[in-house]
mmCIF file of C-alpha atoms in Angstrom:
data_model
loop_
_atom_site.group_PDB
_atom_site.id
_atom_site.type_symbol
_atom_site.label_atom_id
_atom_site.label_comp_id
_atom_site.label_asym_id
_atom_site.label_seq_id
_atom_site.Cartn_x
_atom_site.Cartn_y
_atom_site.Cartn_z
ATOM 1 C CA MET A 1 57.981 106.424 60.891
ATOM 2 C CA ASN A 2 59.064 103.226 62.951
ATOM 3 C CA THR A 3 62.661 103.383 62.228
ATOM 4 C CA ASN A 4 63.371 100.029 64.617
ATOM 5 C CA GLN A 5 64.903 96.864 62.994
ATOM 6 C CA VAL A 6 63.957 93.741 63.317
ATOM 7 C CA ALA A 7 66.953 91.916 65.664
ATOM 8 C CA ALA A 8 68.740 89.276 63.455
ATOM 9 C CA ASN A 9 68.142 86.081 64.780
ATOM 10 C CA ARG A 10 71.649 83.730 66.029
ATOM 11 C CA GLU A 11 72.286 80.283 66.215
ATOM 12 C CA MET A 12 71.658 78.210 69.082
ATOM 13 C CA MET A 13 74.020 75.094 68.804
ATOM 14 C CA VAL A 14 71.528 72.108 70.782
ATOM 15 C CA ARG A 15 72.001 68.143 71.555
ATOM 16 C CA VAL A 16 68.952 66.067 71.328
ATOM 17 C CA LYS A 17 68.818 62.302 72.355
ATOM 18 C CA ASN A 18 70.462 59.545 70.440
ATOM 19 C CA GLY A 19 67.382 57.640 68.278
ATOM 20 C CA TRP A 20 69.307 54.160 69.088
ATOM 21 C CA VAL A 21 68.950 54.575 72.968
ATOM 22 C CA MET A 22 65.022 55.871 72.957
ATOM 23 C CA LEU A 23 63.656 53.608 70.490
ATOM 24 C CA PRO A 24 63.561 50.650 72.866
ATOM 25 C CA LEU A 25 62.694 52.489 75.656
ATOM 26 C CA LEU A 26 59.393 54.217 74.406
ATOM 27 C CA LEU A 27 59.060 50.338 72.366
ATOM 28 C CA GLY A 28 59.540 48.415 75.983
ATOM 29 C CA LEU A 29 57.083 52.085 77.050
ATOM 30 C CA LEU A 30 54.679 51.346 74.528
ATOM 31 C CA GLY A 31 54.373 47.207 74.848
ATOM 32 C CA GLY A 32 54.178 47.624 78.600
ATOM 33 C CA ASN A 33 51.537 50.053 78.275
ATOM 34 C CA ILE A 34 49.465 47.254 76.403
ATOM 35 C CA VAL A 35 50.330 44.382 78.285
ATOM 36 C CA LEU A 36 49.042 46.537 81.416
ATOM 37 C CA LEU A 37 45.704 47.942 79.301
ATOM 38 C CA ILE A 38 45.723 43.818 78.815
ATOM 39 C CA TYR A 39 46.259 42.820 82.175
ATOM 40 C CA SER A 40 43.732 45.866 83.604
ATOM 41 C CA ILE A 41 40.785 44.052 81.324
ATOM 42 C CA ALA A 42 41.290 40.584 82.265
ATOM 43 C CA ALA A 43 42.521 41.096 85.845
ATOM 44 C CA GLY A 44 39.052 42.670 86.462
ATOM 45 C CA VAL A 45 37.211 39.840 84.217
ATOM 46 C CA ASN A 46 38.973 36.957 86.452
ATOM 47 C CA GLY A 47 38.879 38.775 89.787
ATOM 48 C CA ASN A 48 35.316 41.457 89.921
ATOM 49 C CA PRO A 49 32.077 39.138 90.309
ATOM 50 C CA ASP A 50 30.583 41.738 87.662
ATOM 51 C CA GLY A 51 32.915 41.670 84.815
ATOM 52 C CA HIS A 52 34.225 44.851 85.109
ATOM 53 C CA PRO A 53 38.079 45.619 84.563
ATOM 54 C CA ILE A 54 40.280 47.361 87.180
ATOM 55 C CA VAL A 55 39.545 51.102 86.186
ATOM 56 C CA SER A 56 42.487 52.929 87.926
ATOM 57 C CA LEU A 57 44.598 50.582 85.599
ATOM 58 C CA PHE A 58 42.750 50.760 83.053
ATOM 59 C CA VAL A 59 42.021 54.368 82.504
ATOM 60 C CA PHE A 60 45.615 54.509 83.324
ATOM 61 C CA SER A 61 46.622 52.667 80.294
ATOM 62 C CA LEU A 62 44.186 54.482 77.939
ATOM 63 C CA ILE A 63 45.870 58.054 79.183
ATOM 64 C CA LEU A 64 49.467 56.199 78.281
ATOM 65 C CA LEU A 65 49.077 54.876 75.176
ATOM 66 C CA PRO A 66 48.567 57.819 73.465
ATOM 67 C CA VAL A 67 51.498 59.635 74.864
ATOM 68 C CA SER A 68 53.780 56.889 73.751
ATOM 69 C CA ILE A 69 52.686 56.672 70.516
ATOM 70 C CA ILE A 70 53.046 60.546 70.523
ATOM 71 C CA LEU A 71 56.849 60.470 72.241
ATOM 72 C CA LEU A 72 57.659 57.362 68.675
ATOM 73 C CA THR A 73 56.745 60.698 66.561
ATOM 74 C CA GLY A 74 59.566 62.368 68.312
ATOM 75 C CA PHE A 75 62.264 60.255 66.422
ATOM 76 C CA PHE A 76 64.193 61.882 63.194
ATOM 77 C CA THR A 77 67.312 61.420 60.808
ATOM 78 C CA LEU A 78 70.110 64.043 59.574
ATOM 79 C CA GLN A 79 72.777 63.358 56.853
ATOM 80 C CA PRO A 80 76.397 64.477 56.727
ATOM 81 C CA ASN A 81 75.871 68.565 56.310
ATOM 82 C CA GLU A 82 72.091 68.924 57.151
ATOM 83 C CA ALA A 83 70.532 70.839 60.309
ATOM 84 C CA ARG A 84 67.735 71.297 61.300
ATOM 85 C CA VAL A 85 65.595 74.045 63.193
ATOM 86 C CA LEU A 86 64.133 73.285 66.350
ATOM 87 C CA ILE A 87 60.304 75.259 66.574
ATOM 88 C CA LEU A 88 58.717 74.704 69.806
ATOM 89 C CA PHE A 89 55.143 76.372 69.694
ATOM 90 C CA GLY A 90 56.897 78.982 67.381
ATOM 91 C CA ALA A 91 60.245 79.653 69.347
ATOM 92 C CA TYR A 92 63.016 79.123 67.746
ATOM 93 C CA ARG A 93 64.564 76.228 70.386
ATOM 94 C CA GLY A 94 68.315 75.563 68.442
ATOM 95 C CA THR A 95 69.497 74.142 65.532
ATOM 96 C CA VAL A 96 71.323 70.219 65.563
ATOM 97 C CA ARG A 97 73.806 69.726 63.186
ATOM 98 C CA GLU A 98 75.332 66.777 63.726
ATOM 99 C CA GLY A 99 74.198 63.914 62.028
ATOM 100 C CA GLY A 100 72.568 60.251 62.583
ATOM 101 C CA PHE A 101 69.558 59.020 64.227
ATOM 102 C CA HIS A 102 67.882 61.490 66.616
ATOM 103 C CA TRP A 103 65.255 61.704 68.829
ATOM 104 C CA GLY A 104 63.470 65.331 69.944
ATOM 105 C CA ASN A 105 60.434 66.688 71.382
ATOM 106 C CA PRO A 106 57.724 65.116 69.504
ATOM 107 C CA PHE A 107 55.597 68.798 69.783
ATOM 108 C CA TYR A 108 58.332 70.257 67.804
ATOM 109 C CA SER A 109 57.227 72.127 64.534
ATOM 110 C CA ASN A 110 57.787 69.542 61.126
ATOM 111 C CA GLY A 111 57.044 72.706 58.289
ATOM 112 C CA GLN A 112 56.788 71.169 55.127
ATOM 113 C CA ARG A 113 58.771 73.851 54.131
ATOM 114 C CA LEU A 114 61.062 77.447 55.157
ATOM 115 C CA GLY A 115 60.295 78.914 52.117
ATOM 116 C CA GLY A 116 56.654 82.038 53.334
ATOM 117 C CA MET A 117 53.622 82.315 51.405
ATOM 118 C CA MET A 118 55.418 84.161 48.433
ATOM 119 C CA ALA A 119 57.931 81.458 48.115
ATOM 120 C CA GLN A 120 54.804 79.279 47.480
ATOM 121 C CA ILE A 121 52.555 81.511 44.650
ATOM 122 C CA ALA A 122 56.109 81.771 43.076
ATOM 123 C CA GLU A 123 56.133 77.911 42.968
ATOM 124 C CA ALA A 124 52.210 77.353 41.829
ATOM 125 C CA GLN A 125 52.999 79.863 39.177
ATOM 126 C CA GLY A 126 56.053 78.352 38.182
ATOM 127 C CA LYS A 127 54.394 74.503 37.740
ATOM 128 C CA LEU A 128 50.933 76.351 36.042
ATOM 129 C CA ALA A 129 53.431 78.218 33.995
ATOM 130 C CA VAL A 130 54.687 74.233 33.145
ATOM 131 C CA ALA A 131 52.154 72.481 32.346
ATOM 132 C CA LYS A 132 51.245 74.730 29.642
ATOM 133 C CA ALA A 133 54.269 74.359 27.732
ATOM 134 C CA GLY A 134 53.409 70.418 28.096
ATOM 135 C CA SER A 135 56.881 70.190 29.607
ATOM 136 C CA ALA A 136 56.943 67.684 32.936
ATOM 137 C CA THR A 137 56.929 69.648 35.949
ATOM 138 C CA PRO A 138 59.522 69.004 38.266
ATOM 139 C CA ALA A 139 59.932 67.595 41.687
ATOM 140 C CA HIS A 140 59.442 69.798 44.617
ATOM 141 C CA LYS A 141 62.451 70.055 47.236
ATOM 142 C CA THR A 142 60.998 70.455 50.706
ATOM 143 C CA ALA A 143 62.433 70.865 53.498
ATOM 144 C CA SER A 144 60.148 68.478 56.029
ATOM 145 C CA ARG A 145 60.892 69.030 59.854
ATOM 146 C CA HIS A 146 62.923 71.965 58.724
ATOM 147 C CA LYS A 147 66.561 70.505 57.707
ATOM 148 C CA ILE A 148 68.294 72.955 56.361
ATOM 149 C CA SER A 149 71.264 71.546 53.962
ATOM 150 C CA LEU A 150 74.913 72.918 54.653
ATOM 151 C CA ARG A 151 76.678 71.020 51.727
ATOM 152 C CA ALA A 152 77.802 73.759 49.244
ATOM 153 C CA ARG A 153 75.401 74.927 46.721
ATOM 154 C CA THR A 154 76.162 76.570 43.079
ATOM 155 C CA LEU A 155 74.172 79.038 41.598
ATOM 156 C CA ASN A 156 74.960 78.936 37.475
ATOM 157 C CA GLY A 157 73.845 83.148 36.972
ATOM 158 C CA GLU A 158 72.095 83.330 33.865
ATOM 159 C CA LYS A 159 73.441 86.034 31.061
ATOM 160 C CA LEU A 160 72.587 89.572 32.023
ATOM 161 C CA LYS A 161 73.043 92.375 30.187
ATOM 162 C CA VAL A 162 73.985 95.753 31.929
ATOM 163 C CA ASN A 163 75.850 98.823 30.706
ATOM 164 C CA ASP A 164 79.284 99.389 31.999
ATOM 165 C CA LYS A 165 81.288 102.310 33.632
ATOM 166 C CA ARG A 166 81.237 103.767 30.480
ATOM 167 C CA GLY A 167 77.595 103.091 29.528
ATOM 168 C CA ASN A 168 78.718 100.172 26.717
ATOM 169 C CA PRO A 169 75.526 98.067 26.939
ATOM 170 C CA ILE A 170 77.774 94.370 27.584
ATOM 171 C CA GLU A 171 76.622 90.816 28.359
ATOM 172 C CA ILE A 172 77.835 89.609 31.919
ATOM 173 C CA ALA A 173 77.170 86.122 34.169
ATOM 174 C CA ALA A 174 78.869 84.473 36.673
ATOM 175 C CA ILE A 175 79.052 81.233 39.069
ATOM 176 C CA VAL A 176 78.284 82.085 42.960
ATOM 177 C CA ILE A 177 79.553 78.773 45.198
ATOM 178 C CA TRP A 178 77.673 79.612 48.400
ATOM 179 C CA ARG A 179 76.314 77.677 51.646
ATOM 180 C CA VAL A 180 73.872 78.249 54.369
ATOM 181 C CA GLU A 181 76.279 79.303 57.452
ATOM 182 C CA ASP A 182 73.629 80.043 60.002
ATOM 183 C CA THR A 183 70.419 77.766 59.866
ATOM 184 C CA ALA A 184 68.537 80.637 62.509
ATOM 185 C CA GLN A 185 69.234 83.446 60.446
ATOM 186 C CA ALA A 186 68.222 81.785 57.136
ATOM 187 C CA ALA A 187 65.367 80.542 58.419
ATOM 188 C CA PHE A 188 63.973 83.498 60.316
ATOM 189 C CA ASP A 189 65.259 86.735 59.106
ATOM 190 C CA VAL A 190 64.733 86.101 54.928
ATOM 191 C CA ASP A 191 61.324 84.657 53.630
ATOM 192 C CA ASP A 192 63.316 82.176 51.213
ATOM 193 C CA TYR A 193 66.821 81.836 51.628
ATOM 194 C CA GLU A 194 67.623 80.839 48.266
ATOM 195 C CA LYS A 195 65.980 82.736 46.097
ATOM 196 C CA TYR A 196 67.469 85.683 47.948
ATOM 197 C CA VAL A 197 70.410 84.055 47.006
ATOM 198 C CA GLU A 198 69.512 84.513 44.096
ATOM 199 C CA THR A 199 67.634 87.785 43.569
ATOM 200 C CA GLN A 200 71.118 89.754 45.789
ATOM 201 C CA SER A 201 73.480 87.525 43.110
ATOM 202 C CA GLU A 202 71.864 89.229 40.020
ATOM 203 C CA SER A 203 72.017 92.720 41.774
ATOM 204 C CA SER A 204 75.506 92.809 42.642
ATOM 205 C CA LEU A 205 76.953 91.724 39.609
ATOM 206 C CA ARG A 206 74.494 94.240 38.112
ATOM 207 C CA HIS A 207 76.205 97.049 40.877
ATOM 208 C CA LEU A 208 79.881 95.504 39.936
ATOM 209 C CA ALA A 209 79.472 96.012 35.739
ATOM 210 C CA SER A 210 78.213 99.212 36.593
ATOM 211 C CA CYS A 211 81.862 100.284 38.666
ATOM 212 C CA PHE A 212 84.193 98.648 35.724
ATOM 213 C CA ALA A 213 84.730 99.450 32.235
ATOM 214 C CA TYR A 214 85.066 96.519 29.970
ATOM 215 C CA ASP A 215 88.482 96.580 28.623
ATOM 216 C CA TYR A 216 89.171 100.325 28.095
ATOM 217 C CA GLY A 217 90.432 102.317 30.901
ATOM 218 C CA GLU A 218 92.407 105.147 32.131
ATOM 219 C CA ASP A 219 96.081 104.097 33.304
ATOM 220 C CA ASN A 220 96.597 101.890 35.650
ATOM 221 C CA GLU A 221 92.973 101.177 35.741
ATOM 222 C CA ILE A 222 91.017 98.201 36.281
ATOM 223 C CA THR A 223 88.892 96.587 33.984
ATOM 224 C CA LEU A 224 86.233 93.729 33.657
ATOM 225 C CA ARG A 225 88.347 91.641 31.017
ATOM 226 C CA SER A 226 92.366 92.690 32.283
ATOM 227 C CA GLY A 227 91.905 92.447 35.881
ATOM 228 C CA VAL A 228 89.829 88.788 36.596
ATOM 229 C CA ASP A 229 91.277 88.111 39.992
ATOM 230 C CA GLU A 230 90.409 91.685 40.994
ATOM 231 C CA VAL A 231 86.873 91.552 39.192
ATOM 232 C CA SER A 232 85.857 88.260 41.587
ATOM 233 C CA GLN A 233 87.427 89.555 44.919
ATOM 234 C CA ALA A 234 84.898 92.702 44.350
ATOM 235 C CA LEU A 235 82.087 90.742 43.456
ATOM 236 C CA ARG A 236 82.740 87.890 46.277
ATOM 237 C CA LYS A 237 83.155 90.813 48.831
ATOM 238 C CA GLU A 238 79.676 92.572 47.733
ATOM 239 C CA LEU A 239 78.334 89.351 47.725
ATOM 240 C CA GLN A 240 79.230 88.512 51.274
ATOM 241 C CA GLU A 241 77.909 91.479 52.465
ATOM 242 C CA ARG A 242 74.701 91.417 51.208
ATOM 243 C CA LEU A 243 74.407 87.908 51.798
ATOM 244 C CA ALA A 244 75.226 87.911 55.695
ATOM 245 C CA ARG A 245 71.746 88.927 56.835
ATOM 246 C CA ALA A 246 70.681 85.076 55.176
ATOM 247 C CA GLY A 247 73.017 83.710 57.042
ATOM 248 C CA VAL A 248 74.757 82.680 53.732
ATOM 249 C CA ALA A 249 78.585 82.609 53.289
ATOM 250 C CA VAL A 250 80.117 83.065 49.785
ATOM 251 C CA GLU A 251 82.600 80.684 48.957
ATOM 252 C CA GLU A 252 83.622 81.621 45.383
ATOM 253 C CA ALA A 253 82.183 83.886 42.796
ATOM 254 C CA ARG A 254 83.650 84.411 39.464
ATOM 255 C CA LEU A 255 82.999 85.842 35.949
ATOM 256 C CA THR A 256 81.450 83.077 33.544
ATOM 257 C CA HIS A 257 80.688 85.132 30.821
ATOM 258 C CA LEU A 258 81.741 88.372 29.037
ATOM 259 C CA ALA A 259 80.774 89.904 25.953
ATOM 260 C CA TYR A 260 79.788 93.122 24.211
ATOM 261 C CA ALA A 261 76.329 93.126 23.376
ATOM 262 C CA PRO A 262 75.490 91.678 19.689
ATOM 263 C CA GLU A 263 74.195 95.547 18.819
ATOM 264 C CA ILE A 264 77.728 97.157 19.163
ATOM 265 C CA ALA A 265 79.670 94.303 19.203
ATOM 266 C CA GLN A 266 81.278 94.477 15.627
ATOM 267 C CA ALA A 267 82.287 98.072 15.920
ATOM 268 C CA MET A 268 83.924 97.421 19.378
ATOM 269 C CA LEU A 269 85.570 93.974 17.440
ATOM 270 C CA ARG A 270 86.658 97.356 14.545
ATOM 271 C CA ARG A 271 88.346 99.356 17.039
ATOM 272 C CA GLN A 272 90.097 96.882 18.968
ATOM 273 C CA GLN A 273 91.539 95.466 15.601
ATOM 274 C CA ALA A 274 92.502 99.172 15.085
ATOM 275 C CA GLU A 275 94.270 99.240 18.604
ATOM 276 C CA ALA A 276 96.111 96.130 17.974
ATOM 277 C CA VAL A 277 97.204 97.082 14.129
ATOM 278 C CA ILE A 278 98.316 100.524 15.888
ATOM 279 C CA ALA A 279 100.250 98.799 19.416
ATOM 280 C CA ALA A 280 102.070 96.643 16.125
ATOM 281 C CA ARG A 281 103.116 99.203 14.049
ATOM 282 C CA GLN A 282 104.265 100.808 17.618
ATOM 283 C CA LYS A 283 106.520 98.304 18.027
ATOM 284 C CA ILE A 284 107.242 97.249 14.618
ATOM 285 C CA VAL A 285 108.949 101.090 14.332
ATOM 286 C CA HIS A 286 110.332 101.054 17.362
ATOM 287 C CA GLY A 287 112.297 97.739 16.007
ATOM 288 C CA ALA A 288 113.399 99.416 12.898
ATOM 289 C CA VAL A 289 114.662 103.002 14.397
ATOM 290 C CA SER A 290 116.942 101.038 16.636
ATOM 291 C CA MET A 291 118.021 98.610 13.709
ATOM 292 C CA VAL A 292 118.894 101.913 11.197
ATOM 293 C CA ASP A 293 120.480 103.384 14.609
ATOM 294 C CA MET A 294 122.783 100.303 15.328
ATOM 295 C CA ALA A 295 123.230 100.077 10.990
ATOM 296 C CA LEU A 296 125.018 104.032 11.258
ATOM 297 C CA LYS A 297 126.827 103.124 14.249
ATOM 298 C CA GLU A 298 128.815 100.170 13.316
ATOM 299 C CA LEU A 299 129.343 101.710 9.285
ATOM 300 C CA ALA A 300 131.219 104.590 11.303
ATOM 301 C CA GLU A 301 133.138 102.785 14.220
ATOM 302 C CA LYS A 302 134.285 100.097 11.530
ATOM 303 C CA ASN A 303 135.364 102.474 8.618
ATOM 304 C CA VAL A 304 133.530 101.140 6.002
ATOM 305 C CA VAL A 305 132.564 104.214 4.476
ATOM 306 C CA GLN A 306 131.945 107.467 4.791
ATOM 307 C CA LEU A 307 128.576 108.710 4.748
ATOM 308 C CA ASP A 308 127.166 112.604 4.617
ATOM 309 C CA ASP A 309 124.431 113.890 6.184
ATOM 310 C CA GLU A 310 122.294 113.978 2.559
ATOM 311 C CA ARG A 311 123.900 110.000 2.246
ATOM 312 C CA LYS A 312 122.729 108.848 6.142
ATOM 313 C CA ALA A 313 119.527 110.571 5.632
ATOM 314 C CA ALA A 314 118.932 108.853 2.196
ATOM 315 C CA MET A 315 120.305 105.917 3.622
ATOM 316 C CA VAL A 316 117.950 105.934 6.767
ATOM 317 C CA SER A 317 114.574 106.241 4.975
ATOM 318 C CA ASN A 318 115.008 103.134 2.822
ATOM 319 C CA LEU A 319 116.063 100.958 6.130
ATOM 320 C CA LEU A 320 112.729 102.702 7.149
ATOM 321 C CA VAL A 321 111.104 101.705 3.970
ATOM 322 C CA VAL A 322 112.175 98.123 3.911
ATOM 323 C CA LEU A 323 111.713 97.712 7.937
ATOM 324 C CA CYS A 324 107.953 99.461 8.329
ATOM 325 C CA GLY A 325 106.626 98.000 4.324
ATOM 326 C CA GLU A 326 104.404 95.793 4.792
ATOM 327 C CA ALA A 327 104.913 94.251 1.305
ATOM 328 C CA GLU A 328 108.008 92.362 0.008
ATOM 329 C CA VAL A 329 110.494 95.259 -1.452
ATOM 330 C CA HIS A 330 112.692 94.409 -4.598
ATOM 331 C CA PRO A 331 116.410 96.137 -4.213
ATOM 332 C CA VAL A 332 117.503 98.456 -7.186
ATOM 333 C CA VAL A 333 120.611 97.842 -7.883
ATOM 334 C CA ASN A 334 122.702 100.598 -8.583
ATOM 335 C CA THR A 335 125.929 100.544 -10.805
ATOM 336 C CA GLY A 336 127.252 104.051 -11.047
ATOM 337 C CA THR A 337 128.717 106.157 -8.549
ATOM 338 C CA LEU A 338 127.830 106.407 -5.022
ATOM 339 C CA TYR A 339 126.132 110.079 -6.246
ATOM 340 C CA ASN A 340 124.846 109.374 -9.773
#
């Protein structure tokens, strides 16, 4: 078994000729070649008795004419935050990142798209499916002359149904903001870098969801619901490790949707409601006990009334009923003695 891995490509910055400088030169070359061709014919007809053109000048102008035309095909333009990968007879020669009007070797490859055969097949299948659905076929984005956009792009992922750390089915979605950082890796190390980003983003999100609980974990445990910042940082870190092979830099990654799956949503809602009721009851009881303790201390310190243990217990019971009860309490006035 061959365990050798293909070496990763690295971007090389190159500079090409200014197009505005080369344009008048090449137009002058083409015009001079046409003048030379006409002169060779006219001078030969006028100067030779047999009427033949000057052979040397005629042949030279004929050879120079297609060369001039070929040189004129070397012009190309780049917008800001756009790059062109230069490929000469299958060999990578560098990347141009500077925007403007340029001229390069006319034999640099002018591939129509950077995606491979699988990407083209997938595109054809997508167009066929759209045609069967009866809707308009979307316009295809081509990468003529091996141009790659360096702008920040947004991948708004679809909702995925996965299981969290505790095995509960949940729905989760994320948004990823990314850009191409190394054009050589994006062009040569993966078949279709856009599809690669989409696939790896989905895989990373599924793996992330299985590493965290949804909203109920152990003490100080980060969950998907409570640790939004920590989860987003973990997702961005994992995505960057996966997408580094394609020369892609992840600017930001965060969750956009998080919910229990419909089949367990009602049960989990009841559990959350029960937990909320228990937490509220704990606070109510804690506050009631504090108020009863404060009342007993105030009565004892100010000598308002002297109560034995039995009367204190009755008073505590009554106060707790009043403070902790959900319904409104109607007091009963005792007109007799304290012990009747």
